[in-house]
Amino acid sequence: MSGEYLKSKILFPYLETFISFVKTICLQYFQTRFLDEAEKFLASLEIKAARKIIYNIDLAEHSNDPRLFKKLQNDIWEFRTNFGGQQIRLLAFWDKSKEVETLVFATHGFIKKVDKVPKNEIERAVNIRTKYFESQPKK
């Protein structure tokens, strides 16, 4: 072991962890934006549940983990969070039309009570997505 390496391990014991953390932060696959219904849903939740959802969304932005962010159908995806025995879902869609960044828009949220995501929730997200793209200026 070189003296410089040993010195750095003594002076900066968490340096490798910090470097790993910085690399993870720099690799961001997308940014998430919350539409009105998603914001209202988050605001209606217990603060600890909302924090966990935000934490999981942040993890999903930096990883490719289907346990956190999974495609459903019709270009609709779901952010998945389990908290306090509840399965909390935020449905979302991608907007890759911006040249600078890739955005994911969370449309709305709900507490999942059955195994499959209810069709009416997916249809609701599809309708919100359609309205969003119709409201965007044409290139």
PDB file of C-alpha atoms in Angstrom:
ATOM      1  CA  MET A   1       0.000   0.000   0.000  1.00  0.00           C
ATOM      2  CA  SER A   2       1.496   3.355  -0.979  1.00  0.00           C
ATOM      3  CA  GLY A   3       1.938   6.113   1.561  1.00  0.00           C
ATOM      4  CA  GLU A   4      -0.236   8.494  -0.429  1.00  0.00           C
ATOM      5  CA  TYR A   5      -3.085   5.977  -0.594  1.00  0.00           C
ATOM      6  CA  LEU A   6      -2.843   5.282   3.142  1.00  0.00           C
ATOM      7  CA  LYS A   7      -2.740   9.009   3.894  1.00  0.00           C
ATOM      8  CA  SER A   8      -5.832   9.596   1.742  1.00  0.00           C
ATOM      9  CA  LYS A   9      -7.657   6.728   3.521  1.00  0.00           C
ATOM     10  CA  ILE A  10      -6.849   8.296   6.894  1.00  0.00           C
ATOM     11  CA  LEU A  11      -7.640  11.876   5.900  1.00  0.00           C
ATOM     12  CA  PHE A  12     -10.650  11.042   3.736  1.00  0.00           C
ATOM     13  CA  PRO A  13     -12.110   7.751   4.966  1.00  0.00           C
ATOM     14  CA  TYR A  14     -15.299   8.231   2.972  1.00  0.00           C
ATOM     15  CA  LEU A  15     -13.654   9.457  -0.219  1.00  0.00           C
ATOM     16  CA  GLU A  16     -14.460   6.320  -2.245  1.00  0.00           C
ATOM     17  CA  THR A  17     -18.079   6.431  -1.087  1.00  0.00           C
ATOM     18  CA  PHE A  18     -18.250  10.120  -1.961  1.00  0.00           C
ATOM     19  CA  ILE A  19     -16.779   9.549  -5.437  1.00  0.00           C
ATOM     20  CA  SER A  20     -19.260   6.732  -6.047  1.00  0.00           C
ATOM     21  CA  PHE A  21     -22.081   9.020  -4.898  1.00  0.00           C
ATOM     22  CA  VAL A  22     -20.963  11.831  -7.243  1.00  0.00           C
ATOM     23  CA  LYS A  23     -20.795   9.423 -10.188  1.00  0.00           C
ATOM     24  CA  THR A  24     -24.328   8.257  -9.392  1.00  0.00           C
ATOM     25  CA  ILE A  25     -25.627  11.827  -9.230  1.00  0.00           C
ATOM     26  CA  CYS A  26     -24.013  12.730 -12.533  1.00  0.00           C
ATOM     27  CA  LEU A  27     -25.739   9.846 -14.294  1.00  0.00           C
ATOM     28  CA  GLN A  28     -29.324  11.022 -14.386  1.00  0.00           C
ATOM     29  CA  TYR A  29     -31.544   9.280 -16.916  1.00  0.00           C
ATOM     30  CA  PHE A  30     -34.433  11.741 -16.701  1.00  0.00           C
ATOM     31  CA  GLN A  31     -35.963  14.534 -14.653  1.00  0.00           C
ATOM     32  CA  THR A  32     -39.404  14.300 -13.128  1.00  0.00           C
ATOM     33  CA  ARG A  33     -42.039  17.016 -13.186  1.00  0.00           C
ATOM     34  CA  PHE A  34     -45.326  16.806 -11.303  1.00  0.00           C
ATOM     35  CA  LEU A  35     -48.556  17.858 -12.955  1.00  0.00           C
ATOM     36  CA  ASP A  36     -51.308  19.398 -10.792  1.00  0.00           C
ATOM     37  CA  GLU A  37     -53.113  16.169  -9.904  1.00  0.00           C
ATOM     38  CA  ALA A  38     -49.848  14.488  -8.875  1.00  0.00           C
ATOM     39  CA  GLU A  39     -48.915  17.458  -6.672  1.00  0.00           C
ATOM     40  CA  LYS A  40     -52.340  17.416  -5.015  1.00  0.00           C
ATOM     41  CA  PHE A  41     -52.059  13.683  -4.398  1.00  0.00           C
ATOM     42  CA  LEU A  42     -48.622  14.039  -2.796  1.00  0.00           C
ATOM     43  CA  ALA A  43     -49.866  16.913  -0.636  1.00  0.00           C
ATOM     44  CA  SER A  44     -52.754  14.759   0.598  1.00  0.00           C
ATOM     45  CA  LEU A  45     -50.440  12.035   1.909  1.00  0.00           C
ATOM     46  CA  GLU A  46     -48.788  11.694   5.282  1.00  0.00           C
ATOM     47  CA  ILE A  47     -45.460  13.579   5.159  1.00  0.00           C
ATOM     48  CA  LYS A  48     -43.390  10.397   5.668  1.00  0.00           C
ATOM     49  CA  ALA A  49     -45.146   8.681   2.757  1.00  0.00           C
ATOM     50  CA  ALA A  50     -44.608  11.701   0.484  1.00  0.00           C
ATOM     51  CA  ARG A  51     -40.915  11.809   1.442  1.00  0.00           C
ATOM     52  CA  LYS A  52     -40.474   8.137   0.591  1.00  0.00           C
ATOM     53  CA  ILE A  53     -42.163   8.647  -2.787  1.00  0.00           C
ATOM     54  CA  ILE A  54     -39.865  11.579  -3.593  1.00  0.00           C
ATOM     55  CA  TYR A  55     -36.865   9.542  -2.430  1.00  0.00           C
ATOM     56  CA  ASN A  56     -37.877   6.604  -4.675  1.00  0.00           C
ATOM     57  CA  ILE A  57     -38.432   8.913  -7.648  1.00  0.00           C
ATOM     58  CA  ASP A  58     -34.962  10.359  -7.114  1.00  0.00           C
ATOM     59  CA  LEU A  59     -33.529   6.821  -7.058  1.00  0.00           C
ATOM     60  CA  ALA A  60     -35.442   5.944 -10.227  1.00  0.00           C
ATOM     61  CA  GLU A  61     -34.003   8.996 -11.995  1.00  0.00           C
ATOM     62  CA  HIS A  62     -30.502   7.650 -11.355  1.00  0.00           C
ATOM     63  CA  SER A  63     -31.049   3.937 -11.850  1.00  0.00           C
ATOM     64  CA  ASN A  64     -32.878   1.633 -14.174  1.00  0.00           C
ATOM     65  CA  ASP A  65     -34.765  -0.288 -11.502  1.00  0.00           C
ATOM     66  CA  PRO A  66     -38.197  -1.679 -12.504  1.00  0.00           C
ATOM     67  CA  ARG A  67     -39.056  -2.072  -8.816  1.00  0.00           C
ATOM     68  CA  LEU A  68     -39.224   1.747  -8.713  1.00  0.00           C
ATOM     69  CA  PHE A  69     -40.284   2.769 -12.228  1.00  0.00           C
ATOM     70  CA  LYS A  70     -42.019   0.343 -14.570  1.00  0.00           C
ATOM     71  CA  LYS A  71     -43.755   0.542 -17.943  1.00  0.00           C
ATOM     72  CA  LEU A  72     -47.438  -0.372 -17.869  1.00  0.00           C
ATOM     73  CA  GLN A  73     -48.952   0.198 -21.326  1.00  0.00           C
ATOM     74  CA  ASN A  74     -49.846   2.891 -23.862  1.00  0.00           C
ATOM     75  CA  ASP A  75     -46.683   4.876 -23.033  1.00  0.00           C
ATOM     76  CA  ILE A  76     -47.769   5.033 -19.392  1.00  0.00           C
ATOM     77  CA  TRP A  77     -45.306   4.187 -16.637  1.00  0.00           C
ATOM     78  CA  GLU A  78     -45.677   3.908 -12.874  1.00  0.00           C
ATOM     79  CA  PHE A  79     -43.537   5.087 -10.002  1.00  0.00           C
ATOM     80  CA  ARG A  80     -43.870   2.367  -7.365  1.00  0.00           C
ATOM     81  CA  THR A  81     -43.613   2.912  -3.608  1.00  0.00           C
ATOM     82  CA  ASN A  82     -44.558   0.635  -0.745  1.00  0.00           C
ATOM     83  CA  PHE A  83     -45.100   2.460   2.514  1.00  0.00           C
ATOM     84  CA  GLY A  84     -46.886   1.402   5.681  1.00  0.00           C
ATOM     85  CA  GLY A  85     -48.377  -1.665   4.027  1.00  0.00           C
ATOM     86  CA  GLN A  86     -49.807   0.419   1.163  1.00  0.00           C
ATOM     87  CA  GLN A  87     -48.864   0.249  -2.490  1.00  0.00           C
ATOM     88  CA  ILE A  88     -48.677   3.873  -3.607  1.00  0.00           C
ATOM     89  CA  ARG A  89     -48.497   4.585  -7.316  1.00  0.00           C
ATOM     90  CA  LEU A  90     -47.873   7.688  -9.397  1.00  0.00           C
ATOM     91  CA  LEU A  91     -48.554   7.220 -13.097  1.00  0.00           C
ATOM     92  CA  ALA A  92     -46.366   9.058 -15.565  1.00  0.00           C
ATOM     93  CA  PHE A  93     -45.335   9.505 -19.193  1.00  0.00           C
ATOM     94  CA  TRP A  94     -42.158  10.516 -21.035  1.00  0.00           C
ATOM     95  CA  ASP A  95     -41.629  13.738 -22.975  1.00  0.00           C
ATOM     96  CA  LYS A  96     -38.520  13.375 -25.111  1.00  0.00           C
ATOM     97  CA  SER A  97     -39.385  16.306 -27.372  1.00  0.00           C
ATOM     98  CA  LYS A  98     -37.028  18.675 -25.563  1.00  0.00           C
ATOM     99  CA  GLU A  99     -33.554  18.570 -27.051  1.00  0.00           C
ATOM    100  CA  VAL A 100     -31.850  19.517 -23.799  1.00  0.00           C
ATOM    101  CA  GLU A 101     -33.402  17.109 -21.307  1.00  0.00           C
ATOM    102  CA  THR A 102     -35.626  14.082 -21.032  1.00  0.00           C
ATOM    103  CA  LEU A 103     -38.614  14.693 -18.813  1.00  0.00           C
ATOM    104  CA  VAL A 104     -41.028  12.349 -17.131  1.00  0.00           C
ATOM    105  CA  PHE A 105     -44.336  13.883 -16.089  1.00  0.00           C
ATOM    106  CA  ALA A 106     -46.194  12.364 -13.145  1.00  0.00           C
ATOM    107  CA  THR A 107     -49.898  12.648 -13.971  1.00  0.00           C
ATOM    108  CA  HIS A 108     -51.664  11.545 -10.796  1.00  0.00           C
ATOM    109  CA  GLY A 109     -51.422   9.102  -7.927  1.00  0.00           C
ATOM    110  CA  PHE A 110     -53.495   6.549  -6.094  1.00  0.00           C
ATOM    111  CA  ILE A 111     -53.301   3.822  -3.470  1.00  0.00           C
ATOM    112  CA  LYS A 112     -53.360   0.455  -5.223  1.00  0.00           C
ATOM    113  CA  LYS A 113     -55.848  -1.966  -3.692  1.00  0.00           C
ATOM    114  CA  VAL A 114     -55.701  -4.859  -6.181  1.00  0.00           C
ATOM    115  CA  ASP A 115     -52.865  -6.694  -7.929  1.00  0.00           C
ATOM    116  CA  LYS A 116     -53.278  -5.006 -11.308  1.00  0.00           C
ATOM    117  CA  VAL A 117     -53.363  -1.276 -11.922  1.00  0.00           C
ATOM    118  CA  PRO A 118     -57.028  -0.409 -12.588  1.00  0.00           C
ATOM    119  CA  LYS A 119     -57.792   0.344 -16.245  1.00  0.00           C
ATOM    120  CA  ASN A 120     -59.559   3.586 -15.317  1.00  0.00           C
ATOM    121  CA  GLU A 121     -56.329   4.884 -13.738  1.00  0.00           C
ATOM    122  CA  ILE A 122     -54.355   4.062 -16.887  1.00  0.00           C
ATOM    123  CA  GLU A 123     -57.041   5.697 -19.061  1.00  0.00           C
ATOM    124  CA  ARG A 124     -56.918   8.771 -16.842  1.00  0.00           C
ATOM    125  CA  ALA A 125     -53.132   8.996 -17.326  1.00  0.00           C
ATOM    126  CA  VAL A 126     -53.508   8.513 -21.104  1.00  0.00           C
ATOM    127  CA  ASN A 127     -56.061  11.369 -21.217  1.00  0.00           C
ATOM    128  CA  ILE A 128     -53.773  13.671 -19.214  1.00  0.00           C
ATOM    129  CA  ARG A 129     -50.857  12.766 -21.516  1.00  0.00           C
ATOM    130  CA  THR A 130     -52.961  13.499 -24.621  1.00  0.00           C
ATOM    131  CA  LYS A 131     -54.027  16.892 -23.253  1.00  0.00           C
ATOM    132  CA  TYR A 132     -50.425  17.707 -22.353  1.00  0.00           C
ATOM    133  CA  PHE A 133     -49.083  17.035 -25.859  1.00  0.00           C
ATOM    134  CA  GLU A 134     -52.029  18.820 -27.505  1.00  0.00           C
ATOM    135  CA  SER A 135     -51.229  21.920 -25.450  1.00  0.00           C
ATOM    136  CA  GLN A 136     -47.567  21.976 -26.504  1.00  0.00           C
ATOM    137  CA  PRO A 137     -46.557  24.327 -29.319  1.00  0.00           C
ATOM    138  CA  LYS A 138     -46.010  22.600 -32.649  1.00  0.00           C
ATOM    139  CA  LYS A 139     -42.494  22.671 -34.103  1.00  0.00           C
TER     140      LYS A 139
END
